[in-house]
Amino acid sequence: MGEDTDTRKINHSFLRDHSYVTEADIISTVEFNHTGELLATGDKGGRVVIFQREPESKNAPHSQGEYDVYSTFQSHEPEFDYLKSLEIEEKINKIKWLPQQNAAHSLLSTNDKTIKLWKITERDKRPEGYNLKDEEGKLKDLSTVTSLQVPVLKPMDLMVEVSPRRIFANGHTYHINSISVNSDCETYMSADDLRINLWHLAITDRSFNIVDIKPANMEDLTEVITASEFHPHHCNLFVYSSSKGSLRLCDMRAAALCDKHSKLFEEPEDPSNRSFFSEIISSVSDVKFSHSGRYMLTRDYLTVKVWDLNMEARPIETYQVHDYLRSKLCSLYENDCIFDKFECAWNGSDSVIMTGAYNNFFRMFDRNTKRDVTLEASRESSKPRAVLKPRRVCVGGKRRRDDISVDSLDFTKKILHTAWHPAENIIAIARSPPQIIKWT
């Protein structure tokens, strides 16, 4: 998302001419802050764009829920590791907001190797009437100062300032796939393919390794870490997922190195469904604790699952996202789509879950009514107040007028990154162009 977005109106969607979209503009992560008033997006060009929700006005009572560009800044630049002769791309992998402690906002952003802490502040007043400086800020000749005056604060146009506070580098050998802020508001963890590190927000030169699954011989490697997250209420608990489809809940009170998990959540595989693709499609691409902390939500290639922390044997709920692709796994393997990493999200009350799919479709599942819906984040639906029509994918047999055939799905259009407002039915979806939808 380029600098030119600062001048563009955001109205339920971030409109952008497709002719200007480059690889660097593709959104790689989206994240609401804890109040939902701010939404941060990161892209492959290393930029972070922050959107702010408009307050409701008397003249436009329905304007609340629309988001405008608040600030844009370059978070990461491309680097080169000369020791390993590797390029480190600037793509933002994850963004996490810190709980707000004062008038300023803070967030963490990371690429493959380096995590940065940013502070976002507002300034709408400027000091005037210095005794020793002129209006341009240059020092005056002291011989010309004949009287003293009290400096005053004068109103000015609102200015949003973003400044780097800390840089956490050299903590990971492999690519960072997730970061998570602890509920103690003092520490956070970062995970790569084989290790998870614990950092203190005030200390940049060292971290503590809390999980290490790297074998002595890399030929013995059977799985990698795919995602991790702290428990929302208990600062000692965290979970991490693996490429084998398992979840490990760890307690930092038990040992400094949490190689021995407290609980292992794993669903036994049905031998009758075993195939060449079984291990690939069972890999967990995302894990999220519910707001209550009682449940965990996971996403693999074909399903989303809800796990109860008190039951390790199997998930309590399983929802099919796009089971019609099971017959297409061979072609999806050939075009590498089978390795796509879809995210998932809870609504504020943990009653509805959301995840993305192909053809710019996204799926919602109501846990109470067991109803589900497929919606399309299309260019037509990006118009203000547009009503999203449910879509249906037809596998065979009779086809309704608005149905779309599974053979007509566009696998280049995919919704990998999603976020849900913490309290309201507002969702953010990363597509090209990215989109905000107010859903009721």
CSV table of C-alpha atoms in Angstrom, one decimal:
chain,number,residue,atom,x,y,z
A,1,MET,CA,0.0,0.0,0.0
A,2,GLY,CA,1.8,3.1,-1.3
A,3,GLU,CA,2.2,6.6,0.1
A,4,ASP,CA,-0.5,7.8,-2.3
A,5,THR,CA,-3.2,6.1,-0.2
A,6,ASP,CA,-2.9,9.0,2.3
A,7,THR,CA,-5.1,11.1,0.0
A,8,ARG,CA,-7.7,8.4,-0.7
A,9,LYS,CA,-11.1,8.0,1.0
A,10,ILE,CA,-11.6,4.7,2.6
A,11,ASN,CA,-15.3,3.7,2.7
A,12,HIS,CA,-15.8,0.1,3.7
A,13,SER,CA,-13.0,-0.8,1.3
A,14,PHE,CA,-9.5,0.4,0.5
A,15,LEU,CA,-10.1,1.3,-3.2
A,16,ARG,CA,-7.1,1.2,-5.5
A,17,ASP,CA,-6.7,1.0,-9.2
A,18,HIS,CA,-5.5,-2.5,-10.2
A,19,SER,CA,-3.1,-0.9,-12.7
A,20,TYR,CA,-1.1,0.6,-9.8
A,21,VAL,CA,-0.8,-2.6,-7.7
A,22,THR,CA,2.7,-4.1,-7.6
A,23,GLU,CA,4.0,-7.1,-5.8
A,24,ALA,CA,5.2,-4.8,-3.0
A,25,ASP,CA,1.6,-3.5,-2.5
A,26,ILE,CA,0.2,-6.9,-1.6
A,27,ILE,CA,-1.1,-7.0,2.0
A,28,SER,CA,0.7,-9.6,4.1
A,29,THR,CA,-1.0,-9.1,7.5
A,30,VAL,CA,-3.9,-7.2,9.1
A,31,GLU,CA,-4.5,-6.5,12.8
A,32,PHE,CA,-7.1,-4.4,14.8
A,33,ASN,CA,-5.9,-2.8,18.0
A,34,HIS,CA,-7.5,-3.7,21.3
A,35,THR,CA,-10.3,-1.1,21.0
A,36,GLY,CA,-10.9,-1.6,17.2
A,37,GLU,CA,-10.4,2.1,16.6
A,38,LEU,CA,-7.2,1.5,14.7
A,39,LEU,CA,-6.4,-1.1,12.0
A,40,ALA,CA,-2.8,-1.8,10.9
A,41,THR,CA,-1.9,-3.5,7.6
A,42,GLY,CA,1.6,-4.6,6.6
A,43,ASP,CA,2.6,-5.4,3.0
A,44,LYS,CA,5.3,-7.1,1.0
A,45,GLY,CA,7.1,-3.8,0.5
A,46,GLY,CA,7.9,-3.5,4.2
A,47,ARG,CA,5.3,-0.7,4.8
A,48,VAL,CA,2.8,-0.4,7.6
A,49,VAL,CA,-0.4,1.5,6.9
A,50,ILE,CA,-2.6,2.4,9.9
A,51,PHE,CA,-6.3,3.2,9.5
A,52,GLN,CA,-8.4,5.1,12.0
A,53,ARG,CA,-12.1,4.7,12.5
A,54,GLU,CA,-14.2,7.8,11.9
A,55,PRO,CA,-16.3,9.1,14.7
A,56,GLU,CA,-20.1,9.3,14.1
A,57,SER,CA,-21.2,12.8,13.2
A,58,LYS,CA,-24.6,14.5,13.2
A,59,ASN,CA,-24.4,15.3,9.5
A,60,ALA,CA,-23.5,11.7,8.6
A,61,PRO,CA,-24.9,9.4,11.3
A,62,HIS,CA,-24.0,6.3,9.3
A,63,SER,CA,-20.4,7.2,8.7
A,64,GLN,CA,-19.2,5.4,11.9
A,65,GLY,CA,-17.4,2.2,10.9
A,66,GLU,CA,-15.6,3.8,8.0
A,67,TYR,CA,-11.8,3.9,8.3
A,68,ASP,CA,-9.5,6.6,6.9
A,69,VAL,CA,-5.7,6.5,6.5
A,70,TYR,CA,-4.1,7.6,9.7
A,71,SER,CA,-0.4,7.1,9.1
A,72,THR,CA,1.9,5.3,6.7
A,73,PHE,CA,5.5,4.5,7.4
A,74,GLN,CA,8.3,2.2,6.2
A,75,SER,CA,8.9,-0.4,8.8
A,76,HIS,CA,11.5,-2.7,7.2
A,77,GLU,CA,14.0,-2.4,4.3
A,78,PRO,CA,15.5,-5.2,2.3
A,79,GLU,CA,18.8,-6.5,3.8
A,80,PHE,CA,21.5,-8.9,2.9
A,81,ASP,CA,23.1,-11.5,5.2
A,82,TYR,CA,26.7,-11.6,4.1
A,83,LEU,CA,27.6,-14.5,6.3
A,84,LYS,CA,25.0,-16.8,4.7
A,85,SER,CA,24.7,-15.0,1.3
A,86,LEU,CA,21.0,-14.6,1.8
A,87,GLU,CA,18.6,-11.8,1.0
A,88,ILE,CA,16.3,-10.8,3.8
A,89,GLU,CA,13.1,-9.5,2.2
A,90,GLU,CA,11.3,-6.5,3.7
A,91,LYS,CA,7.8,-8.2,3.8
A,92,ILE,CA,5.9,-7.7,7.0
A,93,ASN,CA,5.0,-11.1,8.4
A,94,LYS,CA,3.1,-10.1,11.5
A,95,ILE,CA,1.9,-7.0,13.4
A,96,LYS,CA,0.8,-7.0,17.0
A,97,TRP,CA,-0.6,-4.1,19.0
A,98,LEU,CA,0.5,-3.5,22.6
A,99,PRO,CA,-2.2,-2.6,25.1
A,100,GLN,CA,-2.4,1.2,25.3
A,101,GLN,CA,-0.8,2.6,28.5
A,102,ASN,CA,-1.1,6.4,27.7
A,103,ALA,CA,-2.1,8.7,24.9
A,104,ALA,CA,0.4,7.0,22.5
A,105,HIS,CA,-0.1,3.7,20.7
A,106,SER,CA,2.6,1.0,20.3
A,107,LEU,CA,2.9,-1.9,17.9
A,108,LEU,CA,5.4,-4.7,17.0
A,109,SER,CA,6.1,-5.5,13.4
A,110,THR,CA,8.4,-8.2,12.1
A,111,ASN,CA,9.8,-9.5,8.8
A,112,ASP,CA,11.7,-12.8,8.5
A,113,LYS,CA,14.5,-11.8,10.9
A,114,THR,CA,14.0,-8.5,12.8
A,115,ILE,CA,11.2,-7.3,15.1
A,116,LYS,CA,10.7,-3.6,15.7
A,117,LEU,CA,8.7,-1.7,18.3
A,118,TRP,CA,7.0,1.5,17.0
A,119,LYS,CA,5.4,4.3,18.9
A,120,ILE,CA,2.6,6.3,17.3
A,121,THR,CA,1.8,9.7,18.8
A,122,GLU,CA,-0.3,12.8,17.8
A,123,ARG,CA,0.8,16.4,17.9
A,124,ASP,CA,-1.7,19.3,17.4
A,125,LYS,CA,0.2,22.1,19.1
A,126,ARG,CA,3.5,23.7,18.6
A,127,PRO,CA,5.6,25.9,20.9
A,128,GLU,CA,6.2,29.5,19.9
A,129,GLY,CA,8.0,32.5,21.5
A,130,TYR,CA,11.4,31.0,22.3
A,131,ASN,CA,13.9,33.4,23.9
A,132,LEU,CA,17.1,31.9,22.4
A,133,LYS,CA,15.7,30.6,19.0
A,134,ASP,CA,14.1,32.3,16.1
A,135,GLU,CA,11.0,31.1,14.2
A,136,GLU,CA,13.2,28.8,12.0
A,137,GLY,CA,14.8,27.2,15.1
A,138,LYS,CA,18.2,28.8,14.7
A,139,LEU,CA,20.0,30.2,17.7
A,140,LYS,CA,19.7,34.0,18.2
A,141,ASP,CA,22.6,36.3,18.8
A,142,LEU,CA,22.6,36.6,22.6
A,143,SER,CA,23.4,40.3,22.3
A,144,THR,CA,20.1,40.9,20.6
A,145,VAL,CA,18.0,39.4,23.4
A,146,THR,CA,16.9,42.3,25.5
A,147,SER,CA,13.8,40.8,27.2
A,148,LEU,CA,12.4,37.5,28.3
A,149,GLN,CA,9.1,36.1,27.2
A,150,VAL,CA,7.1,33.0,28.2
A,151,PRO,CA,6.8,30.5,25.3
A,152,VAL,CA,3.2,29.5,24.4
A,153,LEU,CA,1.6,26.5,22.7
A,154,LYS,CA,-0.2,27.4,19.5
A,155,PRO,CA,-2.7,25.1,17.7
A,156,MET,CA,-1.5,23.4,14.5
A,157,ASP,CA,-2.8,20.8,12.0
A,158,LEU,CA,-2.8,17.3,13.5
A,159,MET,CA,0.5,15.5,12.9
A,160,VAL,CA,0.9,11.8,13.5
A,161,GLU,CA,4.5,10.9,14.4
A,162,VAL,CA,5.8,7.3,14.2
A,163,SER,CA,9.1,6.6,15.8
A,164,PRO,CA,11.1,3.4,16.2
A,165,ARG,CA,11.6,2.7,19.9
A,166,ARG,CA,13.4,-0.6,19.9
A,167,ILE,CA,14.9,-3.1,17.4
A,168,PHE,CA,15.0,-6.8,18.4
A,169,ALA,CA,17.5,-8.4,16.0
A,170,ASN,CA,19.7,-11.6,15.8
A,171,GLY,CA,17.2,-13.7,17.7
A,172,HIS,CA,16.3,-16.1,15.0
A,173,THR,CA,18.2,-18.4,12.6
A,174,TYR,CA,15.1,-19.3,10.6
A,175,HIS,CA,12.2,-17.2,9.3
A,176,ILE,CA,9.9,-15.7,12.0
A,177,ASN,CA,6.3,-16.8,11.4
A,178,SER,CA,4.5,-15.4,14.4
A,179,ILE,CA,4.8,-12.9,17.4
A,180,SER,CA,2.5,-12.7,20.4
A,181,VAL,CA,2.3,-10.1,23.2
A,182,ASN,CA,1.9,-11.6,26.7
A,183,SER,CA,-0.9,-10.6,29.0
A,184,ASP,CA,1.7,-9.2,31.5
A,185,CYS,CA,2.3,-6.4,29.0
A,186,GLU,CA,6.0,-6.8,29.6
A,187,THR,CA,7.1,-9.7,27.5
A,188,TYR,CA,6.3,-11.2,24.1
A,189,MET,CA,7.4,-14.2,22.1
A,190,SER,CA,8.5,-14.8,18.6
A,191,ALA,CA,8.5,-18.1,16.8
A,192,ASP,CA,10.3,-19.4,13.7
A,193,ASP,CA,10.3,-22.9,12.2
A,194,LEU,CA,12.2,-24.6,15.0
A,195,ARG,CA,12.5,-22.3,18.0
A,196,ILE,CA,10.4,-19.9,20.1
A,197,ASN,CA,12.0,-17.0,21.9
A,198,LEU,CA,10.8,-15.0,24.9
A,199,TRP,CA,11.7,-11.3,24.9
A,200,HIS,CA,11.3,-8.4,27.3
A,201,LEU,CA,9.9,-5.3,25.7
A,202,ALA,CA,12.6,-3.2,27.3
A,203,ILE,CA,15.6,-5.4,26.4
A,204,THR,CA,16.8,-5.8,22.9
A,205,ASP,CA,20.2,-7.5,23.1
A,206,ARG,CA,19.0,-10.9,24.5
A,207,SER,CA,16.1,-13.3,24.5
A,208,PHE,CA,15.3,-16.6,26.2
A,209,ASN,CA,14.8,-19.7,24.2
A,210,ILE,CA,11.7,-21.4,25.5
A,211,VAL,CA,11.1,-24.0,22.8
A,212,ASP,CA,13.7,-25.7,20.6
A,213,ILE,CA,12.6,-28.6,18.4
A,214,LYS,CA,15.7,-28.7,16.2
A,215,PRO,CA,17.1,-32.2,16.1
A,216,ALA,CA,20.8,-32.9,16.5
A,217,ASN,CA,20.8,-34.2,12.9
A,218,MET,CA,18.6,-32.1,10.5
A,219,GLU,CA,17.9,-35.3,8.5
A,220,ASP,CA,15.8,-36.4,11.5
A,221,LEU,CA,13.5,-33.4,11.3
A,222,THR,CA,9.9,-34.5,11.0
A,223,GLU,CA,7.9,-31.3,11.8
A,224,VAL,CA,8.2,-27.5,12.1
A,225,ILE,CA,6.5,-24.9,14.2
A,226,THR,CA,3.8,-23.1,12.2
A,227,ALA,CA,2.2,-20.6,14.7
A,228,SER,CA,2.2,-19.7,18.3
A,229,GLU,CA,0.2,-17.5,20.7
A,230,PHE,CA,0.1,-16.6,24.4
A,231,HIS,CA,-3.0,-17.3,26.5
A,232,PRO,CA,-5.1,-14.1,26.7
A,233,HIS,CA,-5.3,-14.2,30.6
A,234,HIS,CA,-2.6,-16.5,32.0
A,235,CYS,CA,0.8,-15.1,31.3
A,236,ASN,CA,2.5,-18.5,31.9
A,237,LEU,CA,0.6,-20.4,29.2
A,238,PHE,CA,1.2,-20.5,25.5
A,239,VAL,CA,0.4,-22.8,22.6
A,240,TYR,CA,2.2,-23.6,19.4
A,241,SER,CA,1.1,-25.6,16.4
A,242,SER,CA,3.0,-27.9,14.1
A,243,SER,CA,3.1,-29.0,10.5
A,244,LYS,CA,1.9,-32.4,11.7
A,245,GLY,CA,-1.5,-30.9,12.8
A,246,SER,CA,-0.8,-31.1,16.5
A,247,LEU,CA,-1.1,-28.4,19.2
A,248,ARG,CA,1.2,-28.2,22.2
A,249,LEU,CA,0.1,-26.2,25.3
A,250,CYS,CA,3.1,-25.2,27.4
A,251,ASP,CA,3.4,-23.9,30.9
A,252,MET,CA,6.5,-21.7,31.6
A,253,ARG,CA,6.2,-22.4,35.3
A,254,ALA,CA,7.1,-26.0,34.8
A,255,ALA,CA,10.5,-25.5,33.2
A,256,ALA,CA,12.7,-22.8,31.6
A,257,LEU,CA,12.8,-24.8,28.4
A,258,CYS,CA,9.3,-25.9,27.5
A,259,ASP,CA,10.3,-28.8,25.3
A,260,LYS,CA,8.0,-31.0,27.3
A,261,HIS,CA,4.5,-29.8,26.8
A,262,SER,CA,1.7,-29.7,29.4
A,263,LYS,CA,-0.9,-30.9,26.9
A,264,LEU,CA,-0.9,-32.3,23.4
A,265,PHE,CA,-4.0,-31.7,21.2
A,266,GLU,CA,-4.1,-34.1,18.3
A,267,GLU,CA,-6.8,-35.7,16.3
A,268,PRO,CA,-6.2,-39.3,15.3
A,269,GLU,CA,-6.1,-39.8,11.6
A,270,ASP,CA,-8.7,-42.0,9.9
A,271,PRO,CA,-6.7,-44.7,8.0
A,272,SER,CA,-9.4,-44.9,5.3
A,273,ASN,CA,-8.7,-41.2,4.4
A,274,ARG,CA,-4.9,-41.6,4.2
A,275,SER,CA,-3.3,-40.3,1.1
A,276,PHE,CA,-0.1,-38.7,-0.3
A,277,PHE,CA,-1.5,-35.3,0.7
A,278,SER,CA,-2.7,-36.2,4.2
A,279,GLU,CA,0.3,-34.7,6.1
A,280,ILE,CA,0.3,-31.5,3.9
A,281,ILE,CA,-3.4,-30.7,4.4
A,282,SER,CA,-3.3,-31.5,8.1
A,283,SER,CA,-0.6,-28.8,8.8
A,284,VAL,CA,-2.0,-26.1,11.1
A,285,SER,CA,-1.5,-22.7,9.5
A,286,ASP,CA,-3.0,-20.6,12.3
A,287,VAL,CA,-4.0,-20.9,16.0
A,288,LYS,CA,-6.0,-18.4,18.0
A,289,PHE,CA,-7.2,-18.5,21.6
A,290,SER,CA,-10.8,-17.4,22.1
A,291,HIS,CA,-11.3,-14.2,24.0
A,292,SER,CA,-12.5,-16.2,27.0
A,293,GLY,CA,-9.3,-18.3,27.0
A,294,ARG,CA,-11.4,-21.5,27.2
A,295,TYR,CA,-11.0,-22.6,23.5
A,296,MET,CA,-8.5,-22.6,20.7
A,297,LEU,CA,-9.3,-22.1,17.0
A,298,THR,CA,-7.1,-23.8,14.4
A,299,ARG,CA,-7.0,-23.7,10.6
A,300,ASP,CA,-5.6,-26.4,8.3
A,301,TYR,CA,-6.0,-26.5,4.6
A,302,LEU,CA,-9.5,-27.8,4.4
A,303,THR,CA,-11.0,-27.2,7.8
A,304,VAL,CA,-11.3,-25.0,10.9
A,305,LYS,CA,-11.5,-26.7,14.3
A,306,VAL,CA,-12.4,-25.6,17.8
A,307,TRP,CA,-10.6,-27.2,20.6
A,308,ASP,CA,-11.5,-27.2,24.3
A,309,LEU,CA,-8.5,-26.7,26.6
A,310,ASN,CA,-9.9,-29.4,28.8
A,311,MET,CA,-10.1,-32.1,26.0
A,312,GLU,CA,-7.0,-33.1,24.2
A,313,ALA,CA,-8.3,-36.2,22.3
A,314,ARG,CA,-10.2,-34.4,19.5
A,315,PRO,CA,-11.7,-31.1,18.6
A,316,ILE,CA,-15.2,-30.3,19.9
A,317,GLU,CA,-16.2,-28.7,16.6
A,318,THR,CA,-15.0,-29.2,13.0
A,319,TYR,CA,-16.1,-27.0,10.1
A,320,GLN,CA,-15.4,-27.8,6.4
A,321,VAL,CA,-14.1,-24.7,4.6
A,322,HIS,CA,-13.9,-25.9,1.1
A,323,ASP,CA,-14.2,-29.7,1.1
A,324,TYR,CA,-15.0,-29.6,-2.6
A,325,LEU,CA,-11.3,-29.1,-3.2
A,326,ARG,CA,-10.5,-32.6,-1.9
A,327,SER,CA,-10.7,-34.0,-5.5
A,328,LYS,CA,-8.5,-31.2,-6.7
A,329,LEU,CA,-5.5,-31.8,-4.4
A,330,CYS,CA,-3.3,-33.1,-7.1
A,331,SER,CA,-3.5,-29.9,-9.3
A,332,LEU,CA,-3.3,-27.7,-6.1
A,333,TYR,CA,-0.1,-29.5,-5.3
A,334,GLU,CA,1.3,-28.9,-8.7
A,335,ASN,CA,0.6,-25.1,-8.6
A,336,ASP,CA,1.8,-24.9,-4.9
A,337,CYS,CA,-1.6,-23.6,-3.7
A,338,ILE,CA,-1.8,-26.6,-1.3
A,339,PHE,CA,0.9,-24.8,0.8
A,340,ASP,CA,-1.1,-21.6,1.2
A,341,LYS,CA,-1.4,-20.5,4.8
A,342,PHE,CA,-4.9,-19.3,5.7
A,343,GLU,CA,-5.6,-17.4,8.9
A,344,CYS,CA,-8.7,-17.6,11.1
A,345,ALA,CA,-10.5,-15.2,13.5
A,346,TRP,CA,-13.0,-15.2,16.4
A,347,ASN,CA,-15.7,-12.5,16.7
A,348,GLY,CA,-15.8,-10.6,19.9
A,349,SER,CA,-18.2,-13.0,21.7
A,350,ASP,CA,-16.5,-16.2,20.4
A,351,SER,CA,-19.8,-17.2,18.8
A,352,VAL,CA,-18.8,-16.9,15.2
A,353,ILE,CA,-15.5,-17.8,13.4
A,354,MET,CA,-14.2,-16.6,10.1
A,355,THR,CA,-11.6,-17.8,7.6
A,356,GLY,CA,-10.6,-17.2,4.0
A,357,ALA,CA,-10.8,-19.3,0.9
A,358,TYR,CA,-10.2,-19.0,-2.9
A,359,ASN,CA,-11.9,-16.9,-5.5
A,360,ASN,CA,-11.9,-14.0,-2.9
A,361,PHE,CA,-14.4,-16.0,-0.9
A,362,PHE,CA,-14.4,-16.1,2.9
A,363,ARG,CA,-16.4,-18.3,5.2
A,364,MET,CA,-18.3,-17.7,8.4
A,365,PHE,CA,-19.5,-20.3,10.9
A,366,ASP,CA,-22.0,-19.6,13.6
A,367,ARG,CA,-21.2,-21.9,16.5
A,368,ASN,CA,-24.6,-21.6,18.1
A,369,THR,CA,-26.9,-22.1,15.2
A,370,LYS,CA,-24.4,-24.3,13.2
A,371,ARG,CA,-25.2,-22.2,10.1
A,372,ASP,CA,-22.5,-21.2,7.7
A,373,VAL,CA,-22.2,-18.7,4.9
A,374,THR,CA,-19.8,-18.1,2.0
A,375,LEU,CA,-19.3,-14.5,1.0
A,376,GLU,CA,-17.3,-12.9,-1.7
A,377,ALA,CA,-15.0,-9.9,-1.3
A,378,SER,CA,-15.4,-8.8,-4.9
A,379,ARG,CA,-14.8,-5.4,-6.5
A,380,GLU,CA,-18.5,-4.9,-6.8
A,381,SER,CA,-19.1,-5.4,-3.1
A,382,SER,CA,-16.5,-2.7,-2.3
A,383,LYS,CA,-19.0,0.0,-3.0
A,384,PRO,CA,-20.3,1.8,0.1
A,385,ARG,CA,-23.4,0.1,1.7
A,386,ALA,CA,-23.1,-2.7,-0.7
A,387,VAL,CA,-24.9,-5.9,0.4
A,388,LEU,CA,-22.9,-9.0,0.3
A,389,LYS,CA,-24.8,-11.9,-1.3
A,390,PRO,CA,-24.1,-15.4,-0.1
A,391,ARG,CA,-22.3,-17.5,-2.7
A,392,ARG,CA,-22.4,-21.2,-3.3
A,393,VAL,CA,-19.9,-23.5,-5.0
A,394,CYS,CA,-21.4,-26.2,-7.2
A,395,VAL,CA,-19.5,-29.5,-7.5
A,396,GLY,CA,-21.9,-31.3,-9.8
A,397,GLY,CA,-25.5,-32.0,-10.7
A,398,LYS,CA,-28.1,-29.3,-10.8
A,399,ARG,CA,-26.7,-25.7,-10.7
A,400,ARG,CA,-28.5,-22.6,-9.6
A,401,ARG,CA,-28.2,-19.3,-11.5
A,402,ASP,CA,-25.8,-17.7,-9.1
A,403,ASP,CA,-23.8,-20.8,-8.3
A,404,ILE,CA,-20.2,-21.0,-9.3
A,405,SER,CA,-18.6,-24.2,-10.5
A,406,VAL,CA,-15.6,-25.6,-8.6
A,407,ASP,CA,-13.8,-25.7,-12.0
A,408,SER,CA,-14.3,-21.9,-12.4
A,409,LEU,CA,-12.6,-20.9,-9.1
A,410,ASP,CA,-9.7,-18.5,-9.5
A,411,PHE,CA,-6.9,-19.8,-7.2
A,412,THR,CA,-4.9,-16.7,-7.7
A,413,LYS,CA,-7.5,-14.7,-5.8
A,414,LYS,CA,-7.3,-15.9,-2.2
A,415,ILE,CA,-8.1,-14.4,1.2
A,416,LEU,CA,-5.2,-15.5,3.5
A,417,HIS,CA,-5.3,-12.7,6.1
A,418,THR,CA,-8.4,-11.7,8.1
A,419,ALA,CA,-9.1,-9.8,11.3
A,420,TRP,CA,-12.2,-9.2,13.4
A,421,HIS,CA,-13.0,-6.1,15.4
A,422,PRO,CA,-12.8,-7.0,19.1
A,423,ALA,CA,-16.3,-5.8,19.9
A,424,GLU,CA,-18.3,-5.2,16.8
A,425,ASN,CA,-19.3,-7.0,13.6
A,426,ILE,CA,-16.6,-5.3,11.5
A,427,ILE,CA,-14.0,-7.5,9.7
A,428,ALA,CA,-10.9,-6.7,7.7
A,429,ILE,CA,-10.0,-8.8,4.8
A,430,ALA,CA,-6.7,-8.7,2.9
A,431,ARG,CA,-7.4,-9.1,-0.8
A,432,SER,CA,-6.4,-7.1,-3.8
A,433,PRO,CA,-7.4,-4.4,-3.2
A,434,PRO,CA,-7.8,-4.9,0.6
A,435,GLN,CA,-11.3,-4.4,2.1
A,436,ILE,CA,-13.1,-3.5,5.3
A,437,ILE,CA,-16.6,-4.9,5.7
A,438,LYS,CA,-19.2,-3.9,8.3
A,439,TRP,CA,-21.2,-7.1,8.7
A,440,THR,CA,-24.5,-7.5,10.5
